[in-house]
mmCIF file of N, CA and C in Angstrom:
data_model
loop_
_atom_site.group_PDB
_atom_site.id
_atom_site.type_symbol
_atom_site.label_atom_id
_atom_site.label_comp_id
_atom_site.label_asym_id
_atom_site.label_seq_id
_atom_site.Cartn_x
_atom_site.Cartn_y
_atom_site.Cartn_z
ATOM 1 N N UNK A 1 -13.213 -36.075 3.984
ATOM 2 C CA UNK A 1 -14.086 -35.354 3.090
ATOM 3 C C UNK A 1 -14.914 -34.323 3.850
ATOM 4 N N UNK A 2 -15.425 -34.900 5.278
ATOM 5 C CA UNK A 2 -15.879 -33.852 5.688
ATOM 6 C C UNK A 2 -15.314 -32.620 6.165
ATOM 7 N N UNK A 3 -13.777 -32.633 6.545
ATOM 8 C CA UNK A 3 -13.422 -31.529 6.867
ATOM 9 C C UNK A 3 -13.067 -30.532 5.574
ATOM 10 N N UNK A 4 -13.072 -31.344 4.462
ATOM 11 C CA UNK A 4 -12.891 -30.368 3.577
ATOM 12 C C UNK A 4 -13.800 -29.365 3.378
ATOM 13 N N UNK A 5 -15.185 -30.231 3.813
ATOM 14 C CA UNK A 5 -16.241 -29.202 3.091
ATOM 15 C C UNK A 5 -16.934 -28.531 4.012
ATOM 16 N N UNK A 6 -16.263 -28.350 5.555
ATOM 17 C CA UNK A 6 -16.136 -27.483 6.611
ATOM 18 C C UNK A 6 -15.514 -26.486 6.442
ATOM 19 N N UNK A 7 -14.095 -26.908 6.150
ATOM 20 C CA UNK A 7 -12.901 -25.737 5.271
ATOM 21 C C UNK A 7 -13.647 -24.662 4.505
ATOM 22 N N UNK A 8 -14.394 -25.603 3.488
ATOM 23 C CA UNK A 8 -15.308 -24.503 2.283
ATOM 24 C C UNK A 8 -16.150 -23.466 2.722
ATOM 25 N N UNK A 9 -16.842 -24.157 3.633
ATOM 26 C CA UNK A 9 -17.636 -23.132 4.467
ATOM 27 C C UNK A 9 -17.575 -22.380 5.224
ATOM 28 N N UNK A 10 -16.034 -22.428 5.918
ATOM 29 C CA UNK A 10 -15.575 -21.235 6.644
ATOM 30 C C UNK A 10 -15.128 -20.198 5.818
ATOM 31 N N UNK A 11 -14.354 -20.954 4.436
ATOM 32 C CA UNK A 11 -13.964 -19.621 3.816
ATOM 33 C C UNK A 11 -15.185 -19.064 3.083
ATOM 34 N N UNK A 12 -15.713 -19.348 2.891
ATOM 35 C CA UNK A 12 -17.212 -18.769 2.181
ATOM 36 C C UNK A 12 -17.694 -18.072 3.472
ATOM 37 N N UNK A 13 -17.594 -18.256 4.195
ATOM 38 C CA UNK A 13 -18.368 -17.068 5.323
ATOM 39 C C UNK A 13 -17.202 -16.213 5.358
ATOM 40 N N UNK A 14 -16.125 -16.495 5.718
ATOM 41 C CA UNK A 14 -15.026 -15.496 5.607
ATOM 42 C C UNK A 14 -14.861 -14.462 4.661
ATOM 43 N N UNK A 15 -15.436 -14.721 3.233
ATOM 44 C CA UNK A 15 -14.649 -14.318 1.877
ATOM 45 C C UNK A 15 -15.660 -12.670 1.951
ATOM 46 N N UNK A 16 -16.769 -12.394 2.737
ATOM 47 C CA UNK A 16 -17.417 -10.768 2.059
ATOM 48 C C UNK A 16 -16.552 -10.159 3.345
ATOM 49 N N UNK A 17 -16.441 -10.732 4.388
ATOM 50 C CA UNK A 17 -15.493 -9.617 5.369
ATOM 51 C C UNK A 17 -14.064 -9.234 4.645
ATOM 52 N N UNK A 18 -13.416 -10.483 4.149
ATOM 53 C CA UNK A 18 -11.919 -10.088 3.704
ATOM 54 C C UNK A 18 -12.125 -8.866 2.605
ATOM 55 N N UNK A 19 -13.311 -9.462 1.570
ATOM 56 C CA UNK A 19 -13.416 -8.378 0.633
ATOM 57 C C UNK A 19 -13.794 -6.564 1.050
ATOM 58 N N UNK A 20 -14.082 -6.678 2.176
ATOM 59 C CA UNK A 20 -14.237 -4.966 2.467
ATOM 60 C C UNK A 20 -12.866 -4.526 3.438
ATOM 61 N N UNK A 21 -12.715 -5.918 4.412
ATOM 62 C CA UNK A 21 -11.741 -5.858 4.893
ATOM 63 C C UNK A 21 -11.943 -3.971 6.153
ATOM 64 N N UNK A 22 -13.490 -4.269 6.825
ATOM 65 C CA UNK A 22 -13.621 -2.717 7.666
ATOM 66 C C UNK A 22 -13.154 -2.983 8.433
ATOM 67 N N UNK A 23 -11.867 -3.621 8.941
ATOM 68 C CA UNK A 23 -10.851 -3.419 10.200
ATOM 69 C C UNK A 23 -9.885 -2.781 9.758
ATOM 70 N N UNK A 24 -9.427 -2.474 8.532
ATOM 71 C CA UNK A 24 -8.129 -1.660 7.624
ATOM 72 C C UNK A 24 -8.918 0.031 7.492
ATOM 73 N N UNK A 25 -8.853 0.952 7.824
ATOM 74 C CA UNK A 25 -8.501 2.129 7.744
ATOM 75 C C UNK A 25 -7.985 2.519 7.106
ATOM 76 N N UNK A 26 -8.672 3.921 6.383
ATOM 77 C CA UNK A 26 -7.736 4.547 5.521
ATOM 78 C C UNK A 26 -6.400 4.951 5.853
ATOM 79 N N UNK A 27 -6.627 5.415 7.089
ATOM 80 C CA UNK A 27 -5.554 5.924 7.948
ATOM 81 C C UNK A 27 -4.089 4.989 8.442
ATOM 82 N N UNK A 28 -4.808 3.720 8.781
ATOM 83 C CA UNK A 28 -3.737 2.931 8.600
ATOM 84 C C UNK A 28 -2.939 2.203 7.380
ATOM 85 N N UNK A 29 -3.774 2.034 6.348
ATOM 86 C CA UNK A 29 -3.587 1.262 4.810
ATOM 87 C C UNK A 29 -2.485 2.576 4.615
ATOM 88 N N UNK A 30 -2.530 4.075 5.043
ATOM 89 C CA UNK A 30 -1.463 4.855 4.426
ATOM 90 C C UNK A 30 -0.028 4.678 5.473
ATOM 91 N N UNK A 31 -0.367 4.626 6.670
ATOM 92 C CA UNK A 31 0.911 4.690 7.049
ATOM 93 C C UNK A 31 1.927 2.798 6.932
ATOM 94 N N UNK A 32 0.637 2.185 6.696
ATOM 95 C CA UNK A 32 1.508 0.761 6.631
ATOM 96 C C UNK A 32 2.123 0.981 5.251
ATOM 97 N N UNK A 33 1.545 1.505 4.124
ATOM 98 C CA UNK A 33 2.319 1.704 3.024
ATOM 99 C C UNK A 33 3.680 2.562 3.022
ATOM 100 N N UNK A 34 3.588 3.667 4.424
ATOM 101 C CA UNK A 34 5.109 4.222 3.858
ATOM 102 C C UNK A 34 5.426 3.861 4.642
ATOM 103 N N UNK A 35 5.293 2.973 5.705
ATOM 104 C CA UNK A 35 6.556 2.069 6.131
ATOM 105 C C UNK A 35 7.258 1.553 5.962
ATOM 106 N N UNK A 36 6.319 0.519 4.747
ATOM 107 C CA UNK A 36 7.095 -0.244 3.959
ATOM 108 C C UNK A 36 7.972 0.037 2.653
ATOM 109 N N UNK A 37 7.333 1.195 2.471
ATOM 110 C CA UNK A 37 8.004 1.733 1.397
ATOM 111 C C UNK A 37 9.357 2.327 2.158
ATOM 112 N N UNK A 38 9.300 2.929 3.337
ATOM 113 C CA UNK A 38 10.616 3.613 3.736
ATOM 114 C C UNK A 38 12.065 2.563 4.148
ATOM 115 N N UNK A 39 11.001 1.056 4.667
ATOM 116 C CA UNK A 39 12.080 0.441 5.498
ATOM 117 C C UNK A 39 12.540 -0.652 4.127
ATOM 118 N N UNK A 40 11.973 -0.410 2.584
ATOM 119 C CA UNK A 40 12.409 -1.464 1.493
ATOM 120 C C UNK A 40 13.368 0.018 1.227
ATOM 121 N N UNK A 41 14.229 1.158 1.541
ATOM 122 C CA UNK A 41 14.979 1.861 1.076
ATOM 123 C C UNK A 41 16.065 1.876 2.377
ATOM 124 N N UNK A 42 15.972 1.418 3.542
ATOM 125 C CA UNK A 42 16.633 1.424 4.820
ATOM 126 C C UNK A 42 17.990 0.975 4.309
ATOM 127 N N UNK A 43 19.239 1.619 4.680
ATOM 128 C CA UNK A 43 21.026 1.239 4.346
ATOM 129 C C UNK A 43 20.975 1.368 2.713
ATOM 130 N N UNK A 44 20.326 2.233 2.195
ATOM 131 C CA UNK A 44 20.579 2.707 0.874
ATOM 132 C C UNK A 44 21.058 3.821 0.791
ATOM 133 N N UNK A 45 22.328 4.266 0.236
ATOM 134 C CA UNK A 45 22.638 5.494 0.839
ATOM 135 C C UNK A 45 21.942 6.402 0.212
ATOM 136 N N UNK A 46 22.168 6.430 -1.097
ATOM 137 C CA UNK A 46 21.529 7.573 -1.583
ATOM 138 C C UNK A 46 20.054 6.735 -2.933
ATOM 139 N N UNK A 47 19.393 6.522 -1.533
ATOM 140 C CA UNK A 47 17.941 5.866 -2.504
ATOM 141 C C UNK A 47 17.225 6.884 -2.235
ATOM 142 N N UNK A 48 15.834 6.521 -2.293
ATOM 143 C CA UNK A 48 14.689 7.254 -1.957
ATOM 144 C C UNK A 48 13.862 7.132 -0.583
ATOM 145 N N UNK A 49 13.339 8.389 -1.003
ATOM 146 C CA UNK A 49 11.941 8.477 0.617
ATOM 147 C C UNK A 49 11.452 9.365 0.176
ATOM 148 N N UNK A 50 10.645 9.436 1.661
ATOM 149 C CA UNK A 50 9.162 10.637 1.462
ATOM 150 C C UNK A 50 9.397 11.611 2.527
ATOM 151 N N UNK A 51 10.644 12.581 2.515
ATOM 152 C CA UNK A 51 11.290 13.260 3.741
ATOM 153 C C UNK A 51 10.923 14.676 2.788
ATOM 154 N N UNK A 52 10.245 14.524 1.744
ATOM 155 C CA UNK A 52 10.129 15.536 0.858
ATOM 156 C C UNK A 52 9.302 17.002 1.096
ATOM 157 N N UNK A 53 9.191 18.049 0.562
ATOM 158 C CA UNK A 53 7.877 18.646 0.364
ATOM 159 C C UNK A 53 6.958 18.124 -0.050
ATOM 160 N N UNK A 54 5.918 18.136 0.328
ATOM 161 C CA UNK A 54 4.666 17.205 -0.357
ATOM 162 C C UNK A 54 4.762 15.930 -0.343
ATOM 163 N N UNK A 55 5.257 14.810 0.233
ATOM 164 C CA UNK A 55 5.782 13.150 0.016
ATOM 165 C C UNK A 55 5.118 12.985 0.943
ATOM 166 N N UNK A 56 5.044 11.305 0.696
ATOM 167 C CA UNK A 56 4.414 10.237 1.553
ATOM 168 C C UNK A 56 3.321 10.091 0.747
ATOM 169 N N UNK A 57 2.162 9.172 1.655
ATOM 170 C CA UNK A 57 0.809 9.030 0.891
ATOM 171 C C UNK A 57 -0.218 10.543 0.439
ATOM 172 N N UNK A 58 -0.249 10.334 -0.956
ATOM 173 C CA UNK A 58 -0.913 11.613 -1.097
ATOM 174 C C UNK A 58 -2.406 11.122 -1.834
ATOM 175 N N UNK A 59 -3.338 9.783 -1.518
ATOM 176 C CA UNK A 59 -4.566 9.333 -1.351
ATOM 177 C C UNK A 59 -4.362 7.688 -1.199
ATOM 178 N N UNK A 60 -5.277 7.404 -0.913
ATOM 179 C CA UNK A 60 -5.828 5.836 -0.426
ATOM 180 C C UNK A 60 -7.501 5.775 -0.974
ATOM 181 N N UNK A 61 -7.162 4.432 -2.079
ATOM 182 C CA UNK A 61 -8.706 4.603 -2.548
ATOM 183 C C UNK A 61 -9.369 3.011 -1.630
ATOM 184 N N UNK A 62 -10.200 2.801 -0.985
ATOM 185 C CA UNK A 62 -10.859 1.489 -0.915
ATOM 186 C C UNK A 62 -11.290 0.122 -1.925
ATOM 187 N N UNK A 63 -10.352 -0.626 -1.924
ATOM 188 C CA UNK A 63 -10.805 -1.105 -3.392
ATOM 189 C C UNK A 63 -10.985 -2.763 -2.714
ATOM 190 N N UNK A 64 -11.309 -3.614 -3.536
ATOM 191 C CA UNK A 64 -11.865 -4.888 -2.725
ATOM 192 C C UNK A 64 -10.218 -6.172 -2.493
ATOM 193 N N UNK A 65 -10.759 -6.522 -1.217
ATOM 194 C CA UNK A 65 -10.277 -7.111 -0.678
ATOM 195 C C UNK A 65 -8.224 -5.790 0.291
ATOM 196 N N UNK A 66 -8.763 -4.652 0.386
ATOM 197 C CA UNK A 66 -7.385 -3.962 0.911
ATOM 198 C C UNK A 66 -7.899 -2.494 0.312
ATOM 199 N N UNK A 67 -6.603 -1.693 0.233
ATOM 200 C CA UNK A 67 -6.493 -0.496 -0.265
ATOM 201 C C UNK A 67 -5.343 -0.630 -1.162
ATOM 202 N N UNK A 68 -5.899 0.719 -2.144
ATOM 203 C CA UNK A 68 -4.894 1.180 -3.315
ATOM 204 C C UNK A 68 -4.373 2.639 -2.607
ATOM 205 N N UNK A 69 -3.221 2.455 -2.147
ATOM 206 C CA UNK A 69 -2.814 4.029 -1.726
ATOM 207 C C UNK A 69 -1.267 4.609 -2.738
ATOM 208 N N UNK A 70 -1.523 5.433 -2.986
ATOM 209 C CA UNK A 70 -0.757 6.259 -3.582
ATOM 210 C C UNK A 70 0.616 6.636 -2.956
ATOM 211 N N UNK A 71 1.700 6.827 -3.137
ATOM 212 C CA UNK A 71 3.137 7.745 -2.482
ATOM 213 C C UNK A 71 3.583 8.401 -3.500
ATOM 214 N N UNK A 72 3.938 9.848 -2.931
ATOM 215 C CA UNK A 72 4.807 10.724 -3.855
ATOM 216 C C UNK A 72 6.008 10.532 -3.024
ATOM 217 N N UNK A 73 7.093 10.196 -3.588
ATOM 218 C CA UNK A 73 9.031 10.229 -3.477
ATOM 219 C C UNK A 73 9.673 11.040 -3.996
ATOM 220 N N UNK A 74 10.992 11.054 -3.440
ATOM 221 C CA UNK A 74 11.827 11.438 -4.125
ATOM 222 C C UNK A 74 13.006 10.766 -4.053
ATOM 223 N N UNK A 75 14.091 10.442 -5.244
ATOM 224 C CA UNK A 75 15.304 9.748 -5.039
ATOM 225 C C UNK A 75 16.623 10.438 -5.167
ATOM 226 N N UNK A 76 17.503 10.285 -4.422
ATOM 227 C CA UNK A 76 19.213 10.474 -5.061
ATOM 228 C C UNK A 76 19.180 11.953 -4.205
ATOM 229 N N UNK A 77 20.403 12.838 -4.589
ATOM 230 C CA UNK A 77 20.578 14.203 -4.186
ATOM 231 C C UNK A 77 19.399 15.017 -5.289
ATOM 232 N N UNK A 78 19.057 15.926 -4.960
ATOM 233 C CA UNK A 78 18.555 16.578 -5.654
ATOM 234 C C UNK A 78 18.850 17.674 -5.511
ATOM 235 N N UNK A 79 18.670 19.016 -6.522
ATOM 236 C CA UNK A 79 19.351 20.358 -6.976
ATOM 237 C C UNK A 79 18.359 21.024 -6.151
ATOM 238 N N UNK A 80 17.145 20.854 -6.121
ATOM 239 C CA UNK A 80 16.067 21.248 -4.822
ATOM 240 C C UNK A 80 14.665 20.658 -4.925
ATOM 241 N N UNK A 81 14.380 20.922 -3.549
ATOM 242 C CA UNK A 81 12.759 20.095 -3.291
ATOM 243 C C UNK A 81 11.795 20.630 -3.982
ATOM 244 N N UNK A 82 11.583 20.298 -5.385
ATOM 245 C CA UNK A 82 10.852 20.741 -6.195
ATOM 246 C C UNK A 82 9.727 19.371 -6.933
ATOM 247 N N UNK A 83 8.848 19.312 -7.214
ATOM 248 C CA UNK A 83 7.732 18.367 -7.518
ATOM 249 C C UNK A 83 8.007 18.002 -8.852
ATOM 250 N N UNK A 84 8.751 19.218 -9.650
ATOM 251 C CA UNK A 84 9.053 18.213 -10.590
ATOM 252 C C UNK A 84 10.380 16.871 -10.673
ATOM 253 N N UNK A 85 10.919 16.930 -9.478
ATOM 254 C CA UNK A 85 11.765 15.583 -9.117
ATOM 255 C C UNK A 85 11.300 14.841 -8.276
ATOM 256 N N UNK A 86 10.042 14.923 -7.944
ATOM 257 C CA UNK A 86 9.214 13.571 -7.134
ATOM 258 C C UNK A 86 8.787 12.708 -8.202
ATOM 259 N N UNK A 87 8.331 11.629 -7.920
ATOM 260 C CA UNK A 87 7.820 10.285 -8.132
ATOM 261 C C UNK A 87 6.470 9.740 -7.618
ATOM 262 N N UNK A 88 6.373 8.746 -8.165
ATOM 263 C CA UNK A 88 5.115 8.170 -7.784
ATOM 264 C C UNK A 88 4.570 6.864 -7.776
ATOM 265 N N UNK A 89 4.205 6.419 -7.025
ATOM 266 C CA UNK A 89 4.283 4.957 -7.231
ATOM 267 C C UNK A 89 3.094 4.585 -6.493
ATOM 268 N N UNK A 90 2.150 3.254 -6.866
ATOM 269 C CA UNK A 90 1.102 2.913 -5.979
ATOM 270 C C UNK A 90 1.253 1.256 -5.232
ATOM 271 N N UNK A 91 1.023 1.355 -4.365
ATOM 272 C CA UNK A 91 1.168 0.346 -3.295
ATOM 273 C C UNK A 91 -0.304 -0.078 -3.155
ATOM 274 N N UNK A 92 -0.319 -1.531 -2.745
ATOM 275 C CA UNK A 92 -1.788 -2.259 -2.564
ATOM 276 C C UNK A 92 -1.494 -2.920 -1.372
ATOM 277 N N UNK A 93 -2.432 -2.359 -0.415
ATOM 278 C CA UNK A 93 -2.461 -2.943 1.790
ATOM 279 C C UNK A 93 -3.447 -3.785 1.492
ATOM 280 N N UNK A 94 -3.168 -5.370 1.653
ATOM 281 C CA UNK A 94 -4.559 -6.221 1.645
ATOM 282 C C UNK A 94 -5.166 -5.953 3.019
ATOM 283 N N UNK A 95 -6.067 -6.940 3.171
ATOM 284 C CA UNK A 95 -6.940 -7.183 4.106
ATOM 285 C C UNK A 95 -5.796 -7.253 5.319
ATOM 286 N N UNK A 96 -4.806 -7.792 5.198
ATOM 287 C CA UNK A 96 -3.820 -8.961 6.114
ATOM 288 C C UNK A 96 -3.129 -8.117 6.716
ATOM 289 N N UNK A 97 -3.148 -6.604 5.720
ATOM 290 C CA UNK A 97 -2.073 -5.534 6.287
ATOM 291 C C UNK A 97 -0.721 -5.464 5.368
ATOM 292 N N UNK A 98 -0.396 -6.668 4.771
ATOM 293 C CA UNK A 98 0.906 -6.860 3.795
ATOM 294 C C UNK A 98 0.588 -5.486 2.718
ATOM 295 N N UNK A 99 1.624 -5.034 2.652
ATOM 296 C CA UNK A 99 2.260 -4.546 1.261
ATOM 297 C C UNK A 99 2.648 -5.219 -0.249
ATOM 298 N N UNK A 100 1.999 -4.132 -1.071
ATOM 299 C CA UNK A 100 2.425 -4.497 -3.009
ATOM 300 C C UNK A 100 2.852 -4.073 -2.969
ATOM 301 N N UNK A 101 4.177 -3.861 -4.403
ATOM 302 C CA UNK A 101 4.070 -2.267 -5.389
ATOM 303 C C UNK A 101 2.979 -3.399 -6.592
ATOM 304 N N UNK A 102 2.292 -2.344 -6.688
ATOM 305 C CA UNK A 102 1.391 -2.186 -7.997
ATOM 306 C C UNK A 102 2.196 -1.910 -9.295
ATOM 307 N N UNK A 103 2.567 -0.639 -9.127
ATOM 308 C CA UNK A 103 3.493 0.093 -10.315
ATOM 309 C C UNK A 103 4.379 0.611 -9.948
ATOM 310 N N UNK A 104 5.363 1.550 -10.621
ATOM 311 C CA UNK A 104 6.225 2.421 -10.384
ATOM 312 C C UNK A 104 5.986 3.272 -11.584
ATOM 313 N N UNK A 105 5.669 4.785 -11.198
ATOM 314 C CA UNK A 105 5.846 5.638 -12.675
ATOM 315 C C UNK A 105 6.553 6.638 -12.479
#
């Protein structure tokens, strides 16, 4: 019983750092997102990436416990590098560094 309620109290001291989580960078929350976004398209022949005009992370907001960062894509052959055949999708970097997808639109 007592170690449980040692347990409790570490994560309760733990829980306002995870929630700001100031060891994650904007700077890094974007490039861990198109990593992961590039290496979940790796031996696809004709999938997507951010090799685009304008692609990759195009903002990272701070939100609790990680970041909400944004990617503009593009998929398949395209007729040309034009924005109206990009994509968009938002990814969530916790505290831990792991990758979401949030959405796809």
């Amino acid at each position: 019983m007592r170690k449980i309620g040692l347990g409790l109290l570490i994560l309760l001291a733990c829980a306002p750092a995870l929630y700001w989580a100031p060891w994650l960078s904007a700077n890094a929350a974007q490039q861990r997102a198109e990593a992961s976004f590039t290496s979940g398209w790796t031996g696809v022949v004709d999938g997507c990436g951010i090799n685009c005009q304008g692609c990759g992370s195009v903002g990272a907001e701070h939100v609790p416990f990680g970041w909400r960062v944004e990617l503009e894509y593009a998929c398949g052959l395209l007729p040309a590098d034009l924005p109206e055949h990009h994509r968009r999708t938002v990814l969530f970097v916790s505290a831990f560094g792991t990758v979401h997808r949030v959405n796809q639109q």
